[in-house]
Amino acid sequence: MYPSQLLWKKTAARLPLEVPFPTVRGHPGQPSKDRTRMRMSQYFLPTMKENPAEAQIVSHRLMLRAGLVRQTSSGIYAWLPLGFRVLKNIERIVRQEQDASGAQEVLMPTIQSADLWRESGRYDAYGAEMLRIKDRHDREMLYGPTNEEMITVLFRDGVKSYRDLPRNLYHIQWKFRDEVRPRFGVMRAREFMMKDAYSFHSSFESLEQTYRVMYETYSRIFTRLGLQFRAVAADTGAIGGSGSHEFHVLADSGEDALAYCPTSDFAANVELAEALAPTTPRAVPTETMRNVDTPKQTTCEDVAALLGLPLQHTVKLIALMANDKLNIVLLRGDHSLNEVKVGKLESLADFRFAREDEIRAFFNCPPGFLGAVGIDRAQVRVIADRTVASMSDFVMGANIAKFHTAGINWDRDLPEPDVVADVRNVVTGDASPDGKGTLEICRGIEVGHIFQLRTKYSEALKATYLDENGKAQVMEMGCYGIGVSRIVAAAIEQNFDERGISIPAGMAPFQVAIAPIGIKKSEAVRNAAEQLYAELTAAGIEVLLDDRDERPGVMFADLELIGIPHRIVIGDRGLKEGNVEYQGRKDAQAQSVALQDVSKLVQSKL
RNA sequence: CAGCGUGUAGCGCAGCCUGGUAGCGCACUACCUUGGGGUGGUAGGGGUCGGAGGUUCGAAUCCUCUCACGCUGACCA
């Protein structure tokens, strides 16, 4: 017990009724007058001129420089007033749209018990990403990386009848995943803010219906946030289940590659996007097979350049180990391996790349010159990408150091592949899988993901209800996540310039900034600024008044760095004519506006 | 987890090789100056040199261990 508590216990009974403090009146009452003046002279806003050395990407640099966050440990951040305002603005829009979609907000704990996760079988499966902790009684606990188990148990215990389904609950909460390597600031942090919604249903049709509603809700959320985004079909990954879409904020720095078709609705994560088989049949051989000298050429690019051939005539070999058996994957020289697709092939679920010693043991040849001609096919499985299977007269390593083989043809020079499959990443110009055009590739930052989980968790945790016939049925389940804190970084990646942040108004920490020049010296400027500040504030607008006695350059630089969408500059010079200056954060130039009109002008732009 | 790198004032860095007074720029404080794009000046404050141990008369500097942070890779609802 703390001394203060002790003191309270001792004295509570003897406290006089007339305490020397304002009497606290119970509900109902008037809200306190807001003493938080949005004045920069009062604001905790540590901005920096120089870039912190650890920040690699632009959003991380700007978030640190603009005083939005500070790192406290690897992948763990404190949100400072300005950054917290942005976070709350995003949260507000997410919450409004979730509520409007019919979902109900709950708050679940950050700390969960290990037993809960043992029940679903994920305690061991989740691995080192889960932060495991013990309480004073040595009970095993964990800091929640996600809440499927917890919510499923809430439904299992709370819902018994089909009449009580469907329901959709969501919460906005801090989560923790002990990433091997946190990076990019709050983009890939260990602790992060997430909105998760979970829906439960008595039929798949009901799940699909809610899934569609959530898809639309997400589209509305990201639209309201003012972000350029794209929804794509997604791999379901480790979470399991069937139908799934990811929502990506489009940005060149994005970690995910997205394939989309500009002339149709097709859009998918490259991980998932199907590379169609070539439509033209394999050409008849025209060349004879021969070895060529490639003394230093260990890559397809180098070999093609040396031989004066297009890269599309080369084939690369990738050696994979799965269940202690060697698998050879053949890809066209300009293509890259899609590990997700490979993992879906029979008996390749747990594949890894072969080590160099394993490669040398089988091929008797260093990597860089590996080929599939003349190998002992009894010992390996040869998996050819669809494209490779249709090639003829191609070039591949000779299995002799410093040599490649040209003019190779299937059947004639080596047996047909054991497996022909789609194992490559699609590239720009590939035919769209829906047959309605060709694919483009762009990069995105995943900020939302919706899944049809079906019965994966409800089955494991025995979440059942009684149907119309009084028969126990397993609930259908969906889950829908949004990376709230990541959106701050993603929005900045998409909206910045050389002067700083220029995020959309919907999430900006303040809508309007007033920059009075010479506020100490000029009473006219001071009065005009205060009046305008009061006027805009009264209109319900969040205004930041830069009342610091700073030079204009300093004020402008700070306001542009932190990304206030609208700025009003008040100076003696313009005020003599009754004018002030307005400039939008993304405008090239300022415009002169009459002082009495500026409030209206700004409000028309909000 | 592997490989590499960095830890010196709030931020960016020098000093370390060759041991001997802890420095520079920005930021901060006071005053003057300036007043529409990070003004100019004067005077200041601030550092267990990541930590522990060792070598030495003496360690930011040399040695050993350790911790933290970062980069690349693998990993990643």
XYZ file of C-alpha atoms (C1' of nucleotides) in Angstrom:
683
model
C 0.000 0.000 0.000
C 1.225 3.444 -0.880
C 1.569 6.076 1.821
C -1.001 8.271 0.126
C -3.574 5.507 0.312
C -2.783 5.010 3.943
C -3.248 8.671 4.557
C -6.542 8.616 2.761
C -7.866 5.697 4.800
C -6.911 7.334 8.029
C -8.302 10.732 7.286
C -11.269 9.996 5.086
C -13.724 9.655 7.905
C -12.569 12.828 9.556
C -12.543 15.048 6.500
C -14.676 18.106 7.097
C -17.640 18.488 4.792
C -16.470 21.864 3.642
C -13.306 20.830 1.908
C -11.207 23.729 0.685
C -11.832 22.699 -2.912
C -14.697 23.400 -5.277
C -17.484 21.004 -4.497
C -17.612 18.139 -6.915
C -21.096 17.844 -8.261
C -22.326 14.564 -9.613
C -23.848 13.843 -12.937
C -25.546 15.618 -14.624
C -23.318 18.641 -14.893
C -21.676 21.016 -17.245
C -18.534 19.918 -19.020
C -15.446 21.724 -17.861
C -14.412 24.742 -19.796
C -11.689 23.723 -22.186
C -8.484 25.146 -20.894
C -6.423 23.505 -23.587
C -5.556 26.489 -25.640
C -4.259 25.448 -28.989
C -1.412 27.844 -28.805
C 1.959 26.854 -29.996
C 3.632 28.714 -27.164
C 1.879 26.285 -24.807
C 2.162 23.140 -26.871
C 4.486 20.221 -26.297
C 5.896 20.061 -29.774
C 9.557 19.121 -30.020
C 10.392 19.551 -33.688
C 13.796 18.827 -35.162
C 15.698 20.345 -38.021
C 17.931 17.393 -38.540
C 17.047 13.852 -39.454
C 17.571 11.283 -36.719
C 20.134 8.771 -37.924
C 17.983 5.700 -37.290
C 15.068 6.738 -39.470
C 15.281 5.262 -42.949
C 11.982 6.011 -44.618
C 10.365 9.365 -45.103
C 7.381 8.831 -42.813
C 9.607 7.734 -39.946
C 11.905 10.735 -40.401
C 9.036 13.175 -40.620
C 7.147 11.694 -37.677
C 10.218 12.127 -35.504
C 11.084 15.551 -36.855
C 7.526 16.844 -36.565
C 7.291 15.689 -32.961
C 4.538 13.119 -33.556
C 6.235 10.188 -31.855
C 9.361 9.261 -29.964
C 10.880 5.817 -29.868
C 11.222 4.385 -26.376
C 12.480 0.889 -27.268
C 13.033 -0.967 -30.488
C 9.670 -0.953 -32.234
C 7.897 0.770 -29.345
C 6.769 4.375 -29.535
C 5.325 7.079 -27.358
C 2.730 9.216 -29.108
C 3.233 12.912 -28.394
C 0.281 15.342 -28.378
C 0.389 16.129 -32.074
C 0.786 12.516 -33.163
C -1.857 11.358 -30.741
C -4.304 13.814 -32.274
C -3.675 12.257 -35.677
C -4.110 8.785 -34.253
C -7.360 9.772 -32.572
C -8.675 11.364 -35.760
C -8.149 8.105 -37.609
C -9.690 6.199 -34.743
C -12.711 8.482 -34.802
C -13.430 7.865 -38.467
C -12.883 4.139 -38.084
C -15.199 4.073 -35.079
C -17.946 6.077 -36.769
C -17.974 3.813 -39.791
C -17.796 0.641 -37.732
C -20.725 1.802 -35.657
C -22.624 2.732 -38.800
C -22.009 -0.742 -40.191
C -23.839 -2.244 -37.240
C -20.795 -3.422 -35.344
C -20.632 -2.813 -31.592
C -17.562 -1.616 -29.789
C -16.053 -3.567 -26.910
C -12.730 -3.347 -25.161
C -10.766 -6.507 -24.608
C -7.676 -6.852 -22.458
C -4.155 -6.563 -23.783
C -3.060 -9.343 -21.449
C -4.393 -12.821 -22.088
C -3.860 -16.167 -20.473
C -1.769 -18.866 -22.083
C -4.490 -21.427 -21.388
C -6.832 -19.660 -23.773
C -4.303 -20.022 -26.543
C -3.556 -23.609 -25.654
C -7.214 -24.332 -26.200
C -7.058 -23.144 -29.799
C -3.713 -24.814 -30.292
C -2.024 -21.543 -31.187
C 0.070 -21.129 -28.042
C 2.769 -23.342 -29.464
C 2.033 -22.575 -33.083
C 2.404 -18.816 -32.788
C 6.102 -18.921 -32.094
C 8.485 -16.276 -30.884
C 6.345 -13.421 -32.196
C 4.193 -13.735 -29.123
C 5.380 -11.896 -26.057
C 5.026 -14.404 -23.248
C 5.082 -13.210 -19.670
C 4.570 -14.636 -16.219
C 2.704 -13.053 -13.370
C 3.762 -13.206 -9.712
C 2.113 -16.581 -9.281
C 4.116 -17.930 -12.179
C 1.004 -18.160 -14.312
C 1.723 -17.996 -18.001
C 0.298 -14.927 -19.672
C 0.855 -13.168 -22.946
C 0.502 -9.704 -24.406
C -2.148 -10.187 -27.063
C -0.957 -10.191 -30.666
C -4.587 -10.629 -31.750
C -7.911 -11.543 -30.173
C -9.631 -14.345 -32.087
C -9.494 -16.723 -29.141
C -10.777 -14.207 -26.651
C -13.675 -13.046 -28.770
C -14.613 -16.591 -29.706
C -14.870 -17.525 -26.057
C -16.996 -14.443 -25.411
C -19.377 -15.601 -28.113
C -19.252 -19.219 -27.031
C -20.300 -18.259 -23.532
C -22.662 -15.465 -24.497
C -24.558 -16.801 -27.493
C -26.565 -19.993 -27.379
C -29.229 -19.545 -30.041
C -29.351 -18.876 -33.756
C -31.707 -16.050 -32.770
C -28.746 -14.192 -31.325
C -26.758 -14.358 -34.547
C -25.264 -12.680 -36.439
C -23.346 -10.231 -34.273
C -20.301 -8.143 -35.052
C -18.093 -6.834 -32.249
C -15.014 -4.689 -32.666
C -12.375 -3.135 -30.512
C -9.559 -0.674 -30.955
C -6.615 -1.749 -28.889
C -2.867 -1.881 -28.544
C -1.357 -5.158 -29.608
C 2.099 -6.530 -29.485
C 3.955 -8.760 -31.866
C 7.563 -9.368 -31.115
C 8.769 -8.841 -34.662
C 12.185 -10.269 -35.340
C 13.151 -6.985 -36.796
C 11.006 -3.940 -36.211
C 11.684 -1.143 -38.684
C 10.295 1.854 -40.485
C 9.018 3.507 -37.307
C 5.367 2.867 -36.550
C 5.005 1.167 -39.929
C 6.400 -2.108 -38.664
C 6.410 -1.595 -34.943
C 6.179 -4.239 -32.261
C 3.478 -2.423 -30.350
C 0.760 -1.043 -32.561
C -2.825 0.181 -32.497
C -5.282 -2.019 -34.282
C -8.995 -2.086 -34.934
C -10.283 -5.618 -35.034
C -13.863 -6.601 -35.724
C -15.112 -10.149 -35.349
C -18.445 -11.380 -36.673
C -20.249 -14.605 -35.861
C -22.942 -16.233 -37.940
C -25.323 -19.124 -38.125
C -24.710 -19.596 -41.836
C -22.053 -19.010 -44.454
C -24.501 -16.807 -46.378
C -24.760 -14.557 -43.351
C -20.978 -14.402 -43.072
C -20.687 -13.487 -46.730
C -23.228 -10.747 -46.285
C -21.364 -9.189 -43.363
C -18.106 -9.641 -45.248
C -19.516 -7.552 -48.071
C -20.715 -4.915 -45.627
C -17.253 -4.752 -44.098
C -15.669 -4.492 -47.532
C -17.852 -1.476 -48.224
C -17.217 -0.065 -44.762
C -13.474 -0.289 -45.286
C -13.768 1.433 -48.635
C -15.687 4.243 -46.980
C -13.176 4.524 -44.141
C -10.168 4.862 -46.406
C -12.034 7.230 -48.678
C -12.975 9.439 -45.738
C -9.397 9.345 -44.535
C -8.462 10.848 -47.873
C -6.111 8.065 -48.879
C -5.425 6.579 -52.267
C -6.007 2.915 -51.725
C -6.833 -0.322 -53.453
C -8.570 -3.461 -52.247
C -6.948 -6.631 -53.509
C -7.604 -10.338 -53.261
C -5.210 -11.736 -50.717
C -3.526 -14.815 -49.473
C -5.065 -15.884 -46.211
C -1.705 -16.651 -44.638
C -1.348 -18.271 -41.268
C -4.674 -17.049 -39.942
C -6.492 -19.600 -42.064
C -9.890 -19.466 -43.688
C -11.018 -18.800 -47.230
C -12.170 -15.471 -48.655
C -9.854 -12.568 -47.939
C -9.094 -9.050 -49.139
C -6.335 -6.677 -48.234
C -6.647 -2.906 -48.338
C -3.478 -1.163 -49.377
C -2.471 2.464 -49.299
C -0.633 3.029 -52.556
C 2.919 4.231 -52.062
C 6.210 3.538 -53.798
C 7.787 2.609 -50.501
C 5.157 -0.063 -49.803
C 6.353 -3.475 -48.722
C 3.795 -5.355 -50.810
C 3.601 -5.662 -54.580
C 0.096 -5.511 -56.011
C -1.074 -6.667 -59.404
C -4.053 -4.964 -60.956
C -5.707 -4.681 -64.305
C -6.446 -1.105 -65.399
C -9.189 -2.264 -67.751
C -11.037 -4.552 -65.340
C -11.773 -5.062 -61.657
C -8.963 -7.539 -61.126
C -6.607 -6.683 -58.281
C -4.608 -9.094 -56.140
C -1.549 -9.247 -54.016
C 1.308 -10.464 -56.194
C 1.647 -13.299 -53.713
C -1.681 -14.587 -54.964
C -2.050 -13.264 -58.518
C -2.106 -16.125 -60.987
C 0.332 -16.143 -63.871
C -1.635 -17.733 -66.682
C -0.070 -20.420 -68.814
C 1.255 -19.127 -72.139
C -1.355 -19.439 -74.851
C 1.107 -20.137 -77.615
C 2.184 -23.784 -77.801
C 5.792 -24.811 -77.365
C 7.762 -24.080 -80.544
C 9.567 -26.895 -82.315
C 13.322 -27.093 -81.652
C 15.536 -25.304 -84.151
C 18.873 -25.380 -82.367
C 21.210 -28.125 -81.366
C 22.225 -28.371 -77.751
C 25.757 -27.107 -77.050
C 27.838 -25.905 -74.126
C 29.025 -22.306 -74.122
C 31.859 -20.662 -72.214
C 30.541 -18.463 -69.409
C 33.626 -17.916 -67.259
C 32.192 -15.267 -64.959
C 28.509 -15.311 -65.835
C 26.609 -16.749 -62.889
C 23.301 -14.954 -63.418
C 20.804 -15.168 -66.233
C 21.257 -11.459 -66.876
C 25.004 -11.877 -67.398
C 24.644 -14.997 -69.521
C 22.023 -13.385 -71.756
C 24.196 -10.305 -72.189
C 27.239 -12.402 -73.065
C 25.385 -14.498 -75.606
C 23.475 -11.556 -77.019
C 20.169 -13.248 -76.243
C 17.018 -11.862 -74.686
C 16.688 -12.716 -71.007
C 13.487 -14.517 -71.950
C 15.550 -17.301 -73.535
C 17.262 -18.224 -70.278
C 16.108 -20.460 -67.473
C 17.172 -20.270 -63.856
C 17.215 -23.105 -61.386
C 16.277 -22.825 -57.748
C 17.024 -25.710 -55.404
C 14.587 -26.254 -52.551
C 14.596 -28.748 -49.735
C 11.388 -30.163 -48.351
C 11.125 -33.229 -46.121
C 14.838 -33.897 -46.775
C 14.160 -34.212 -50.462
C 15.601 -31.981 -53.161
C 13.206 -30.127 -55.421
C 14.286 -28.153 -58.453
C 12.216 -25.204 -59.580
C 12.786 -23.842 -63.070
C 11.893 -20.240 -63.838
C 12.413 -18.096 -66.891
C 15.415 -15.785 -66.436
C 13.350 -12.628 -66.037
C 10.871 -14.162 -63.602
C 11.048 -14.484 -59.833
C 9.956 -17.227 -57.473
C 6.637 -16.876 -55.686
C 7.218 -18.586 -52.367
C 3.546 -18.558 -51.400
C 2.607 -20.464 -54.544
C 5.441 -22.937 -54.011
C 4.293 -23.564 -50.454
C 0.912 -24.636 -51.766
C 2.346 -27.407 -53.932
C 2.103 -30.979 -52.777
C 4.663 -31.852 -50.057
C 6.300 -28.425 -50.299
C 4.462 -26.799 -47.417
C 7.623 -26.627 -45.307
C 10.182 -25.951 -48.004
C 13.399 -24.049 -47.504
C 16.139 -22.989 -49.842
C 18.835 -25.629 -50.218
C 22.196 -24.900 -48.653
C 25.257 -24.639 -50.826
C 26.673 -27.930 -49.509
C 23.425 -29.701 -50.398
C 23.538 -28.180 -53.858
C 27.153 -29.240 -54.440
C 26.418 -32.732 -53.148
C 23.814 -33.344 -55.827
C 24.999 -31.271 -58.769
C 28.722 -31.559 -58.116
C 28.843 -27.997 -59.326
C 28.865 -24.552 -57.723
C 25.683 -22.453 -57.778
C 25.539 -20.150 -60.760
C 26.000 -22.897 -63.340
C 23.231 -25.301 -62.335
C 21.104 -27.003 -64.930
C 18.534 -29.756 -65.226
C 19.999 -31.635 -68.167
C 21.577 -34.970 -67.378
C 20.681 -35.088 -63.707
C 19.467 -38.167 -61.866
C 15.755 -37.592 -62.027
C 15.025 -40.406 -59.631
C 16.461 -38.364 -56.799
C 14.791 -35.032 -57.442
C 11.498 -33.616 -58.439
C 11.642 -31.082 -61.287
C 9.005 -28.389 -61.035
C 8.748 -26.180 -64.105
C 6.914 -22.922 -64.113
C 4.201 -22.887 -66.768
C 6.232 -20.449 -68.805
C 9.328 -22.641 -68.741
C 7.331 -25.686 -69.707
C 6.382 -23.980 -72.956
C 9.876 -22.786 -73.847
C 12.183 -24.220 -76.485
C 15.801 -23.587 -77.489
C 16.564 -22.157 -74.034
C 19.763 -21.572 -72.075
C 20.513 -23.057 -68.659
C 23.517 -23.894 -66.531
C 25.578 -26.860 -67.719
C 26.304 -28.299 -64.271
C 29.938 -27.607 -65.076
C 31.645 -24.644 -63.470
C 31.973 -21.745 -65.945
C 29.722 -23.319 -68.583
C 26.123 -22.923 -69.641
C 24.164 -24.983 -72.140
C 22.249 -23.375 -75.018
C 19.645 -24.751 -77.358
C 18.007 -26.951 -74.752
C 14.661 -28.493 -75.577
C 12.203 -30.415 -73.480
C 11.716 -34.075 -74.278
C 14.637 -34.124 -76.746
C 17.360 -33.110 -74.228
C 15.736 -33.757 -70.909
C 12.574 -35.474 -69.739
C 9.430 -33.447 -69.354
C 9.074 -31.802 -65.932
C 7.557 -33.852 -63.139
C 5.302 -30.972 -62.216
C 4.192 -27.988 -64.248
C 2.742 -25.277 -62.061
C 2.349 -21.548 -61.579
C 5.233 -20.745 -59.230
C 6.348 -17.305 -60.386
C 5.379 -13.767 -59.546
C 3.360 -12.017 -62.203
C 5.059 -9.122 -63.944
C 3.860 -6.009 -65.731
C 2.340 -6.943 -69.060
C 1.188 -10.425 -68.065
C -2.324 -11.304 -69.100
C -4.875 -10.549 -66.407
C -6.264 -13.776 -64.921
C -9.781 -12.574 -65.681
C -8.877 -12.401 -69.356
C -9.769 -8.733 -69.615
C -6.472 -6.997 -70.286
C -2.909 -6.951 -69.031
C -1.547 -6.495 -65.530
C 0.199 -3.545 -63.974
C 2.213 -3.758 -60.756
C 2.215 -1.144 -58.031
C 3.344 -1.077 -54.438
C 1.178 -0.747 -51.388
C 1.176 -0.600 -47.622
C -1.265 -3.037 -46.071
C -3.559 -1.105 -43.754
C -6.582 -3.367 -43.670
C -7.341 -7.048 -44.053
C -10.665 -8.833 -44.008
C -11.069 -12.592 -43.715
C -13.746 -15.204 -43.827
C -12.389 -17.376 -41.086
C -15.263 -19.836 -41.288
C -15.048 -22.289 -38.386
C -11.317 -22.464 -37.684
C -11.567 -20.928 -34.223
C -15.175 -21.655 -33.393
C -14.504 -25.340 -33.927
C -11.311 -25.396 -31.880
C -12.938 -23.454 -29.064
C -16.302 -25.197 -29.381
C -18.316 -22.086 -30.080
C -21.683 -23.569 -30.969
C -25.305 -22.446 -30.997
C -28.588 -24.256 -31.277
C -30.281 -24.013 -34.657
C -34.009 -23.978 -35.389
C -34.122 -27.719 -34.796
C -32.366 -27.484 -31.456
C -29.265 -28.988 -32.947
C -25.816 -27.727 -31.975
C -23.958 -26.056 -34.864
C -20.519 -24.502 -35.082
C -20.563 -20.735 -35.651
C -19.238 -19.208 -38.846
C -16.771 -16.443 -38.176
C -15.218 -13.470 -39.941
C -12.540 -11.039 -38.832
C -11.683 -7.595 -40.070
C -8.583 -5.660 -39.102
C -7.300 -2.149 -39.644
C -3.794 -1.062 -38.653
C -4.709 2.261 -37.095
C -1.229 3.372 -36.056
C 0.273 2.148 -39.300
C -2.146 4.373 -41.216
C -0.407 7.441 -39.799
C 2.857 6.346 -41.400
C 1.160 5.159 -44.585
C -0.665 8.466 -44.980
C 2.616 10.341 -44.693
C 4.338 8.028 -47.180
C 1.617 9.044 -49.602
C 1.480 12.718 -48.658
C 4.691 14.613 -48.119
C 6.976 17.033 -49.886
C 10.411 18.509 -49.283
C 8.987 20.789 -46.610
C 7.338 18.085 -44.568
C 4.070 16.311 -43.940
C 0.931 17.154 -45.929
C -1.536 14.515 -44.769
C -5.234 14.744 -45.646
C -7.345 17.164 -43.649
C -9.492 14.399 -42.161
C -6.639 13.143 -40.033
C -4.521 16.279 -39.691
C -3.865 17.260 -36.066
C -5.320 20.716 -36.674
C -7.349 21.989 -39.586
C -6.125 25.545 -39.617
C -3.007 27.341 -38.465
C -2.857 31.047 -37.778
C 0.581 32.604 -38.119
C 0.645 36.188 -36.887
C 3.846 37.973 -37.803
C 5.315 40.215 -35.136
C 2.678 39.299 -32.563
C 4.626 40.965 -29.765
C 5.176 44.213 -31.584
C 1.914 44.832 -33.361
C -1.287 45.185 -31.434
C -3.268 45.142 -34.660
C -1.783 41.816 -35.647
C -2.317 40.398 -32.187
C -5.951 41.485 -32.060
C -6.707 40.218 -35.535
C -5.104 36.860 -34.750
C -6.937 36.452 -31.458
C -10.227 37.451 -33.014
C -9.850 35.073 -35.918
C -8.739 32.327 -33.570
C -11.828 32.825 -31.420
C -14.082 32.987 -34.442
C -12.814 29.784 -36.027
C -12.692 27.941 -32.715
C -16.292 28.958 -32.036
C -17.192 27.471 -35.420
C -15.924 24.132 -34.130
C -12.731 24.171 -36.147
C -9.484 22.931 -34.659
C -7.139 25.867 -34.949
C -3.515 26.076 -33.989
C -2.395 29.591 -33.168
C 1.320 30.123 -33.567
C 1.636 32.771 -30.888
C 5.351 32.269 -30.420
C 7.494 35.347 -30.821
C 9.268 33.759 -33.751
C 10.403 34.966 -37.108
C 8.094 34.167 -40.015
C 10.503 31.645 -41.492
C 10.551 29.636 -38.313
C 6.762 29.581 -38.082
C 6.261 28.652 -41.707
C 8.850 25.917 -41.529
C 7.276 24.356 -38.434
C 3.702 24.610 -39.699
C 4.664 23.025 -42.997
C 6.686 20.323 -41.311
C 3.787 19.240 -39.104
C 1.371 19.448 -42.011
C -1.501 21.758 -41.113
C -3.753 21.798 -44.205
C -4.757 25.477 -44.085
C -2.647 28.436 -43.030
C -3.619 32.021 -42.442
C -0.799 34.536 -42.169
C -1.529 37.870 -40.518
C 0.975 40.686 -40.836
C 1.018 44.440 -40.432
C 1.706 44.898 -44.102
C -1.485 43.283 -45.343
C -3.545 44.329 -42.354
C -3.181 47.988 -43.377
C -5.311 47.160 -46.402
C -7.493 44.926 -44.269
C -6.025 41.798 -45.798
C -4.523 38.547 -44.561
C -3.017 35.703 -46.482
C -4.375 32.219 -47.049
C -2.406 29.235 -48.304
C -3.358 25.574 -48.470
C -0.597 23.154 -47.558
C -0.498 21.824 -51.107
C -0.968 25.209 -52.813
C 1.959 26.642 -54.698
C 1.127 30.214 -53.755
C -0.619 32.195 -51.084
C -3.617 34.368 -51.854
C -4.574 37.650 -50.309
C -7.957 37.661 -48.610
C -9.898 40.338 -46.770
C -9.698 39.714 -43.038
C -13.461 39.619 -42.661
C -13.785 37.011 -45.457
C -11.049 34.624 -44.443
C -13.096 32.672 -41.904
C -15.726 31.950 -44.560
C -13.094 31.052 -47.109
C -11.433 28.571 -44.788
C -14.732 27.035 -43.726
C -15.687 26.555 -47.357
C -12.514 24.545 -47.828
C -13.041 22.208 -44.889
C 18.098 -15.850 -35.649
C 22.696 -15.022 -38.871
C 26.096 -11.424 -40.970
C 27.706 -6.338 -40.547
C 27.837 -1.640 -38.192
C 27.103 2.248 -34.458
C 26.928 3.866 -29.206
C 30.560 10.901 -26.988
C 24.968 17.060 -24.619
C 17.934 16.955 -26.946
C 19.486 16.191 -32.654
C 23.632 15.648 -36.280
C 28.709 14.599 -35.635
C 34.480 15.133 -34.601
C 38.044 13.266 -31.045
C 39.872 6.954 -30.511
C 44.671 4.820 -34.933
C 49.421 7.361 -31.670
C 46.318 7.060 -23.622
C 47.409 12.958 -20.432
C 42.248 19.817 -20.016
C 35.789 16.369 -23.561
C 34.949 19.462 -28.545
C 32.030 21.466 -33.139
C 27.193 22.750 -35.632
C 21.980 22.948 -34.587
C 18.698 23.244 -30.440
C 18.282 25.515 -25.283
C 18.849 30.235 -21.509
C 19.715 35.793 -21.018
C 20.444 40.373 -23.421
C 20.944 43.221 -27.857
C 19.643 43.082 -33.017
C 16.304 41.647 -36.884
C 11.060 41.272 -38.382
C 7.242 37.894 -44.845
C 10.998 31.920 -45.526
C 14.987 28.467 -40.202
C 18.259 36.918 -38.971
C 23.073 38.608 -36.910
C 25.820 39.162 -32.403
C 27.506 38.773 -27.129
C 27.428 35.877 -22.820
C 25.868 31.257 -20.742
C 23.809 26.242 -19.129
C 23.978 21.167 -20.280
C 27.967 15.190 -21.098
C 28.374 8.658 -15.430
C 31.980 9.390 -23.408
C 26.033 2.768 -23.340
C 27.474 -0.596 -18.914
C 30.927 -3.859 -16.151
C 35.699 -5.638 -15.537
C 40.890 -5.354 -16.855
C 45.879 -3.058 -18.444
C 48.209 1.643 -16.881
C 50.795 6.664 -12.630
C 46.674 8.019 -15.840
C 41.441 5.273 -20.281
C 36.280 8.419 -24.430
C 40.936 6.361 -26.537
C 44.042 -0.140 -25.490
C 41.968 -5.389 -23.992
C 37.755 -8.709 -22.383
C 32.770 -9.343 -21.486
C 27.992 -7.339 -21.753
C 23.751 -4.254 -23.095
C 21.214 -1.166 -26.457
C 20.198 0.638 -31.230
C 20.542 0.343 -36.492
C 21.473 -1.940 -41.511
C 21.110 -6.523 -44.852
C 18.810 -11.235 -45.019
C 15.444 -14.810 -43.423
C 10.669 -14.020 -40.748
C 5.746 -11.486 -40.869
C -3.188 -12.155 -39.349
